Short mmCIF file of C-alpha atoms in Angstrom, two decimals:
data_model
loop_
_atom_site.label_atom_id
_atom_site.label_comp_id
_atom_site.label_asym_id
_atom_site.label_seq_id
_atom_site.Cartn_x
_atom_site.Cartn_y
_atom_site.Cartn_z
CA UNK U 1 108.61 56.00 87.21
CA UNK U 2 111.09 56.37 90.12
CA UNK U 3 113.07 59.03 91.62
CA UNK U 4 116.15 60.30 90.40
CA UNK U 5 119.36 59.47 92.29
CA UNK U 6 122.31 60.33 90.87
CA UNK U 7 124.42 57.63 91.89
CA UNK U 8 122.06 55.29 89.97
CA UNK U 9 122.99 57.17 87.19
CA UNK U 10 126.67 57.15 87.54
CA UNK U 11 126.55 53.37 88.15
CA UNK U 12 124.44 53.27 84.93
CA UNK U 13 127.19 55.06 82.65
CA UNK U 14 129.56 52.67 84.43
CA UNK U 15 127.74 50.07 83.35
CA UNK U 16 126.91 51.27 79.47
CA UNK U 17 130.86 52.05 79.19
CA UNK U 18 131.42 48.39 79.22
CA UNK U 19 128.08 47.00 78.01
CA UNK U 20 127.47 49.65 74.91
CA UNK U 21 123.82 48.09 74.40
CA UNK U 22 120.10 49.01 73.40
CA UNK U 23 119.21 47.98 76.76
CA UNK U 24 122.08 50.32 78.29
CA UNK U 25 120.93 53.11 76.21
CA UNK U 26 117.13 52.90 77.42
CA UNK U 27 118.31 52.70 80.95
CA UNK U 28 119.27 56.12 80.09
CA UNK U 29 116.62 56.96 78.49
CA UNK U 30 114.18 56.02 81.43
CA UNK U 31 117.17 57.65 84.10
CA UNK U 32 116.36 60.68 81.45
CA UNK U 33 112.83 60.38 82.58
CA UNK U 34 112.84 60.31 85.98
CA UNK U 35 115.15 63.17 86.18
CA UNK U 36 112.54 65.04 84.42
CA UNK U 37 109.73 64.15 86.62
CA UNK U 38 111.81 64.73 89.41
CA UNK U 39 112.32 68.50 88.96
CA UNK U 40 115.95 68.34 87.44
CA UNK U 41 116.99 70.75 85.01
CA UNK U 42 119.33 70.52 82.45
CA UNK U 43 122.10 72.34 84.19
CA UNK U 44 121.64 69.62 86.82
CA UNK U 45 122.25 67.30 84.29
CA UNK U 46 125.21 68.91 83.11
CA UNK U 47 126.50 68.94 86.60
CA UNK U 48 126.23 64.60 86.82
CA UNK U 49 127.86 64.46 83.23
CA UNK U 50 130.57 66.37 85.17
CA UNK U 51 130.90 64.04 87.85
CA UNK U 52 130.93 60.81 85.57
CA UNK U 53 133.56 62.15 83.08
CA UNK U 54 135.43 62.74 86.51
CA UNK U 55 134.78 59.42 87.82
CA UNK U 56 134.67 57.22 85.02
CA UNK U 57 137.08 58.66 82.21
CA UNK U 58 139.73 60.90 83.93
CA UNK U 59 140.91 58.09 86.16
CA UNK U 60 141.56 55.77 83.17
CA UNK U 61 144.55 55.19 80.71
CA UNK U 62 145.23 57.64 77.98
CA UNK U 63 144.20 54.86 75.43
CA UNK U 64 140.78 54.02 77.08
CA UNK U 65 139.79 57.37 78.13
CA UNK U 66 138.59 58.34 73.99
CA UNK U 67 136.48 55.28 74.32
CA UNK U 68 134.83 55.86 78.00
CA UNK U 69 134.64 59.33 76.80
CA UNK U 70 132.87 58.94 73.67
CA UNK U 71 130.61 55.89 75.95
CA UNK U 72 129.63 58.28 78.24
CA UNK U 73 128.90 61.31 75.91
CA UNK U 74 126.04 58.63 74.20
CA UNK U 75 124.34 57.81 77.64
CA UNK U 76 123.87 61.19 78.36
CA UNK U 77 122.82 62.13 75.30
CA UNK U 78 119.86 59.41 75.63
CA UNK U 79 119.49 61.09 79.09
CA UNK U 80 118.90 64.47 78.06
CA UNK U 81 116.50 63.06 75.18
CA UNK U 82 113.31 63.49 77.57
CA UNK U 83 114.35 66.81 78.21
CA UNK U 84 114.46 67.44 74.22
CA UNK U 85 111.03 66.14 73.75
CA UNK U 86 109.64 68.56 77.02
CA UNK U 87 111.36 71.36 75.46
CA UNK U 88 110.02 70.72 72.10
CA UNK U 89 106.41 70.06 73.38
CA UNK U 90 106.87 73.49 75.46
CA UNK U 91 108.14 75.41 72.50
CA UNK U 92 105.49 74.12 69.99
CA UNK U 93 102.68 74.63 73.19
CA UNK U 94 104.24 78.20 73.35
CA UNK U 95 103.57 79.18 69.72
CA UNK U 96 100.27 78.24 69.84
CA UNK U 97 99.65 80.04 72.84
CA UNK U 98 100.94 83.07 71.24
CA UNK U 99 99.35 82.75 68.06
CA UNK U 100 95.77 82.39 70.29
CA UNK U 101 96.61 85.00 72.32
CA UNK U 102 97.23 87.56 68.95
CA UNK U 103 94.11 86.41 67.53
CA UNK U 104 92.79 87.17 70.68
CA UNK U 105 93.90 90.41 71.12
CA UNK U 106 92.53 91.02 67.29
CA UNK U 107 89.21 89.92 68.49
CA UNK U 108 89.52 92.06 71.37
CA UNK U 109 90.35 95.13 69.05
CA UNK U 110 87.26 94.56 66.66
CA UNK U 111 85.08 93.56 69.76
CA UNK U 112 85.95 97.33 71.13
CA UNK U 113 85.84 99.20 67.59
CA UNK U 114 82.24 97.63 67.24
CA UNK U 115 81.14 98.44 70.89
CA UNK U 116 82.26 102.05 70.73
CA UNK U 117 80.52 102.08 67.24
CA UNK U 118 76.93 100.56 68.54
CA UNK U 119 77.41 103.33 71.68
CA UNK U 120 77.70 106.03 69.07
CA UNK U 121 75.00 104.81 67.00
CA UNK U 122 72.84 104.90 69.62
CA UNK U 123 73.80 107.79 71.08
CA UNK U 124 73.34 109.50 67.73
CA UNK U 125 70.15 107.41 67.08
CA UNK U 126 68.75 109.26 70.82
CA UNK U 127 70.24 112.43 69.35
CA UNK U 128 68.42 112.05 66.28
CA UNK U 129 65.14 111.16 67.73
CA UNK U 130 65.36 114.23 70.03
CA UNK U 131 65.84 116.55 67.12
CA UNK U 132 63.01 115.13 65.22
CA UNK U 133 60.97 115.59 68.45
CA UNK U 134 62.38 118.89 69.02
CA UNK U 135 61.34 119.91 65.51
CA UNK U 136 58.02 117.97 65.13
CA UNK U 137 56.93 120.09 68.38
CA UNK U 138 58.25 123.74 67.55
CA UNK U 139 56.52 123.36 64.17
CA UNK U 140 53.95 122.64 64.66
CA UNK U 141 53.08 126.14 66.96
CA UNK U 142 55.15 127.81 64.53
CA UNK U 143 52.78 127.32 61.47
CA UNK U 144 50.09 128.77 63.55
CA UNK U 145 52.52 131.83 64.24
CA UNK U 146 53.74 132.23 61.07
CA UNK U 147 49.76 132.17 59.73
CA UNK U 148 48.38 134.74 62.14
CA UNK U 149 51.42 136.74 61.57
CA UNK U 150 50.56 136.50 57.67
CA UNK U 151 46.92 137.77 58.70
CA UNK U 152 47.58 140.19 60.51
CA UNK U 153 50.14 141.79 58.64
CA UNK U 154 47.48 141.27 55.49
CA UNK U 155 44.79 143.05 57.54
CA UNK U 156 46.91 146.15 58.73
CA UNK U 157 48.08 146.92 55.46
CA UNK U 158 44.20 147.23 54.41
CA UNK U 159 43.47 149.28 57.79
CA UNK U 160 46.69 150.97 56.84
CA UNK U 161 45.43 152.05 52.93
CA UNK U 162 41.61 152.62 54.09
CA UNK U 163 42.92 154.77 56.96
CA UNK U 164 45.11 156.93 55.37
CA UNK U 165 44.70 160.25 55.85
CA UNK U 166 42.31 159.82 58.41
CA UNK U 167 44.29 159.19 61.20
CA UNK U 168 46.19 161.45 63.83
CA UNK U 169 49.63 161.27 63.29
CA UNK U 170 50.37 159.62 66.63
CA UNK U 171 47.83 156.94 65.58
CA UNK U 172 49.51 156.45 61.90
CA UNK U 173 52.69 156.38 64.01
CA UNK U 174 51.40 153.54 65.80
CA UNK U 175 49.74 151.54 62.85
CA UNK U 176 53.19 152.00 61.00
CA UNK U 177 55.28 151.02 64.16
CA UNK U 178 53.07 147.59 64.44
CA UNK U 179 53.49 146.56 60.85
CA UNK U 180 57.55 147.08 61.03
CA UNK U 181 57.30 144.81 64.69
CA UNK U 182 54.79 142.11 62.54
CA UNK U 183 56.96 141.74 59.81
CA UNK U 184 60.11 141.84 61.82
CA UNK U 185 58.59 139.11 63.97
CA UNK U 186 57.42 137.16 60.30
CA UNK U 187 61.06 137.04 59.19
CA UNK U 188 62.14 135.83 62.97
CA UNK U 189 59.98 133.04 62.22
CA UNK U 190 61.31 132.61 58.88
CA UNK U 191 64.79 131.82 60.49
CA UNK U 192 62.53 129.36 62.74
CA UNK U 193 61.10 127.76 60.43
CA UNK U 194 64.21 127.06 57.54
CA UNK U 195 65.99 125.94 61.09
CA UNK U 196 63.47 123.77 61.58
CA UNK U 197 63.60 122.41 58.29
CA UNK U 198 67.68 121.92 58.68
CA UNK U 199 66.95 120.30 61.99
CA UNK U 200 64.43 117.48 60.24
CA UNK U 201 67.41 116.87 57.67
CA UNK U 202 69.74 116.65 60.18
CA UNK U 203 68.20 114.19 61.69
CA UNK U 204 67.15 111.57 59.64
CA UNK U 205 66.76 108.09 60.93
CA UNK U 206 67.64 105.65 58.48
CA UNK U 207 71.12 104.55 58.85
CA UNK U 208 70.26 101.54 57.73
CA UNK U 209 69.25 102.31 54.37
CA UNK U 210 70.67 104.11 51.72
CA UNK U 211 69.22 107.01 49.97
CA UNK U 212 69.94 109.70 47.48
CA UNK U 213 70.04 113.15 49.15
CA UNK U 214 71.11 116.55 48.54
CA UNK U 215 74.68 116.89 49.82
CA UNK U 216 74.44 120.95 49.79
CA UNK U 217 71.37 120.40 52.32
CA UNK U 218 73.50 117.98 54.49
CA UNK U 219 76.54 120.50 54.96
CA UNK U 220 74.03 123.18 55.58
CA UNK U 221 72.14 121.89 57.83
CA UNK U 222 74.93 120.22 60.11
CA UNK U 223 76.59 124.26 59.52
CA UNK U 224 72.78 125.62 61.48
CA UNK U 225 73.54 123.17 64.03
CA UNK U 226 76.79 124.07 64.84
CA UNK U 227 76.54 127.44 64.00
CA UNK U 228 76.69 128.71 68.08
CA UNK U 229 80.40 127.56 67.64
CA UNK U 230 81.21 129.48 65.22
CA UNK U 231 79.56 132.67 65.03
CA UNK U 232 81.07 135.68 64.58
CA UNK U 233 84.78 134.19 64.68
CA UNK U 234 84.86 132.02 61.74
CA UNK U 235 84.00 132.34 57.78
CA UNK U 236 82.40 129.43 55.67
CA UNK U 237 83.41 129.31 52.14
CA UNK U 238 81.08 126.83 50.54
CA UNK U 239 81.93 125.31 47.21
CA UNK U 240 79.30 123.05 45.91
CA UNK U 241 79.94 121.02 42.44
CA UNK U 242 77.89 118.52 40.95
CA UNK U 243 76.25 116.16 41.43
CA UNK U 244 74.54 117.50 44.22
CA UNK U 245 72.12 114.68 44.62
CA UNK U 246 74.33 111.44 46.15
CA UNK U 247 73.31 108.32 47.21
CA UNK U 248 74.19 107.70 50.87
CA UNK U 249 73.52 106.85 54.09
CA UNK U 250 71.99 109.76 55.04
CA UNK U 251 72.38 110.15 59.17
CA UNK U 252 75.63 108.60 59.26
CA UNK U 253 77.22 111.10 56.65
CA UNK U 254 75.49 113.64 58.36
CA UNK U 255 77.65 112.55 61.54
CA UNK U 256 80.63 112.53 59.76
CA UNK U 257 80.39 115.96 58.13
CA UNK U 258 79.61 117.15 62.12
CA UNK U 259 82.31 115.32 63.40
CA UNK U 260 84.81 116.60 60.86
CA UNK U 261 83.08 120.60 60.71
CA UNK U 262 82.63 120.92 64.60
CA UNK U 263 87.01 119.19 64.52
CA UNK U 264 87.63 122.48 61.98
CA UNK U 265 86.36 124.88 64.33
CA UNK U 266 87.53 123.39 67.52
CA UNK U 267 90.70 124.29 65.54
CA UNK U 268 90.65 127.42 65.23
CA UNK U 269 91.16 129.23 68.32
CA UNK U 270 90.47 133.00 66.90
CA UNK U 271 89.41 134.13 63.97
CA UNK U 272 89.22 131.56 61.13
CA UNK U 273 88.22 130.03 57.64
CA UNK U 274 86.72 127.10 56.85
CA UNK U 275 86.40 126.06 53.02
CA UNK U 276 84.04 123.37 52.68
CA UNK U 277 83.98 121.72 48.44
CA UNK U 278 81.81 119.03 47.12
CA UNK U 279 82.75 117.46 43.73
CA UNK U 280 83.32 114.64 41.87
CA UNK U 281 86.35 112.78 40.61
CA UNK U 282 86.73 110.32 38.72
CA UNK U 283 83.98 108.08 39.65
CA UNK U 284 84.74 109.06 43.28
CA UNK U 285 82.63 111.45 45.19
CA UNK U 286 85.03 114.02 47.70
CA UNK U 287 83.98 116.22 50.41
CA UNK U 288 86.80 118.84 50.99
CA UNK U 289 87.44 120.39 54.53
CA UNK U 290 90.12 122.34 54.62
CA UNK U 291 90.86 125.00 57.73
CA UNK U 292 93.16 127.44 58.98
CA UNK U 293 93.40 125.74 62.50
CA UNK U 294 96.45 124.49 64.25
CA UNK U 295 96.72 121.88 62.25
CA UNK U 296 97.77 118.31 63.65
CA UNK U 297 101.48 117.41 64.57
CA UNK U 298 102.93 115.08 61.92
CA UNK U 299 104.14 112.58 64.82
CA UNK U 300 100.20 112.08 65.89
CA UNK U 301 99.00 111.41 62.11
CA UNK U 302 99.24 107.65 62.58
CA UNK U 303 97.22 107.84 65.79
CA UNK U 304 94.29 110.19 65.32
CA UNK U 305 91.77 107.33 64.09
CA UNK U 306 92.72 105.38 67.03
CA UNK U 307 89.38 105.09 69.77
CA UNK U 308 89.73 107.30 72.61
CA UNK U 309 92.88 109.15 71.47
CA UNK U 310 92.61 113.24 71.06
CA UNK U 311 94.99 116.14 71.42
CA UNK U 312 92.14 118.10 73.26
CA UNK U 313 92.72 119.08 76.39
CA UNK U 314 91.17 116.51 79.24
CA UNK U 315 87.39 116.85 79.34
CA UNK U 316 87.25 118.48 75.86
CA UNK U 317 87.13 115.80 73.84
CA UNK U 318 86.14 111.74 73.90
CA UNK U 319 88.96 110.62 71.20
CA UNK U 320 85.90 109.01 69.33
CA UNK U 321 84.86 111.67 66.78
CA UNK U 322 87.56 110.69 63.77
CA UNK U 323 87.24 106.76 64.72
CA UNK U 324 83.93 107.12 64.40
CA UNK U 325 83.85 108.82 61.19
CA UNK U 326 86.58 106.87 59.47
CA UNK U 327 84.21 103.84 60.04
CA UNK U 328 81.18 105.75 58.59
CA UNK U 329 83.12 106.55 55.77
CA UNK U 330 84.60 102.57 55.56
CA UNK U 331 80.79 101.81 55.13
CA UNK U 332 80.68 104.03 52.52
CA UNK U 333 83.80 101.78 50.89
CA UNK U 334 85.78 105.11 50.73
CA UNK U 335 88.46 106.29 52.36
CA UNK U 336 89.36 109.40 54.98
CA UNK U 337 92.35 111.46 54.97
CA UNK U 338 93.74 113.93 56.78
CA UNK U 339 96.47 116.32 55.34
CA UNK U 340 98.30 119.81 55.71
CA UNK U 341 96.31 122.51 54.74
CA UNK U 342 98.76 124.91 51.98
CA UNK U 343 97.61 127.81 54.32
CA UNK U 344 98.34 126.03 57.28
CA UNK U 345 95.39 123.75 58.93
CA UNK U 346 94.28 120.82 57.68
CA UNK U 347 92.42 119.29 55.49
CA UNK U 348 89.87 116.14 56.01
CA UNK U 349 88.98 114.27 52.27
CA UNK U 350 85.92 112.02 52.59
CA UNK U 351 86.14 110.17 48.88
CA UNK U 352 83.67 107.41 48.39
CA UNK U 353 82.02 106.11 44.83
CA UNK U 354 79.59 106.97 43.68
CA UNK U 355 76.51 104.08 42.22
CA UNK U 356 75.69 105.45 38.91
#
């Protein structure tokens, strides 16, 4: 392959005008090539068919210039056919390279939906572990409280009715003032304990299997653990239908039903309600939480189950809570829906069916 020169290709037109031949035509063909490799663009091209219609059919007789016309219109038609076959090659080249490069990017997008998943998961595996620690170790004191307590509240009622009568009143006083502080302290530990209790559910560690659980103890439980949140400000309504027992996977709905009841009360700014109903439809199983928050802007809708997107304030919230729980609820083959509240708020509907 030579360089181009575009007097070699005038000369060649020149010469096909008159010949008209195969062989003329892959001269072009092979001028075509050259031109190619030699950095030409089409427009340069253009710019040489210019000059030979100027050279070789304006100067000619009216009844010759038809045929030089129609003589030089085939050459460089041969000529630009290297240029076809580049373009062609680039175009198909380019729609593979865009068709890798979406199935890239789809990769990409499942590669980063599983990654913030397995961070979650193990953040909420750590989580869970530190509960059950947590739990395991205030229990375990707390029995022996709560038994003394139990004794000694058993032996000062006896002192108490063998006593009485015999003792001054500022003693009685005394003996009646220590059972009231006993028994206060036994139902203190009562709270204690049935938190411990909702602190064990809470954090079960089994998201890999499924089980049949009590939903009532799920919502209750994850309700003790957020209950610093909500105190004093906002009022559960708790609707529980059957079937109560449901088989799940037990940690992973409990995440959900946080991430969804700690979104209700983040909410509400003031005073508030959250209605909370379990029931079953159909052959569907639907958790209900409806609110009387500020609701979600219909333009955001679409957008809320994205990763890392949240209308929090920066620093308030990670944008991960709803993706998150839409996938928990995916593995669950259900489905996760957020709507306006009637009352204003909204509403989050876990469905999922249930395996008679």
């Amino acid at each position: 392959m030579t360089e181009f020169r575009e007097a070699e290709a005038l000369a060649a037109a020149a010469s096909h005008i008159h010949r008209q031949t195969e062989e003329s035509l892959s001269a072009a063909y092979e001028l075509g090539r050259d031109a190619l490799a030699s950095g030409l663009g089409i427009l340069d091209v253009f710019a040489i068919l210019e000059a030979a219609y100027a050279a070789l059919v304006v100067p000619v007789s009216e009844a010759e210039r038809r045929t030089h016309a129609a003589a030089v219109g085939n050459f460089f038609r041969e000529l630009l056919s290297p240029f076809e076959m580049s373009l062609r090659g680039h175009r198909d080249a380019n729609r593979e390279l865009l068709a890798a490069n979406a199935e890239l990017k789809q990769a990409y997008g499942a590669l980063e939906k599983k990654q913030v998943q397995l961070v979650q998961a193990a953040k909420m595996a750590s989580l869970g572990e530190l509960v059950a620690g947590v739990a395991h170790e205030i229990n375990n004191p707390l029995s022996f409280v709560v038994s003394h307590l139990n004794t000694a509240v058993s032996s000062l009622s006896k002192l108490d009715a063998e006593l009485a009568g015999n003792l001054s009143p500022p003693a009685a006083e005394h003996l009646s003032r220590s059972l009231d502080r006993i028994r206060q302290c036994q139902g203190g530990a009562a709270r204690i304990s049935e938190l411990v209790l909702k602190l064990r559910t809470f954090s079960r560690l089994d998201e890999g299997e499924q089980k049949t659980v009590s939903i009532r103890d799920s919502v209750t439980s994850v309700l003790s653990i957020l209950e610093h949140k909500s105190r004093g400000r906002i009022r559960f309504e708790l609707r529980f239908g059957e079937p109560d027992q449901v088989e799940c996977f037990p940690s992973l709905l409990n995440q959900a039903l946080m991430n969804l009841i700690a979104n209700a009360i983040d909410s509400i700014s003031d005073q508030g309600v959250i209605e909370i109903a379990t029931f079953r439809d159909g052959a569907d199983y639907v958790i209900s939480i409806a609110d009387t928050g500020h609701g979600i802007p219909e333009h955001l809708k679409e957008r809320v189950f994205e990763p890392f997107f949240t209308t929090k304030p920066v620093g308030e919230g990670t944008g991960l809570g709803l993706s998150i729980t839409h996938s928990i609820v995916a593995r669950h083959r259900g489905t996760l829906s957020l709507a306006a509240a009637p009352n204003g708020g909204t509403v989050a509907t876990i469905r999922f069916p249930l395996d008679d």
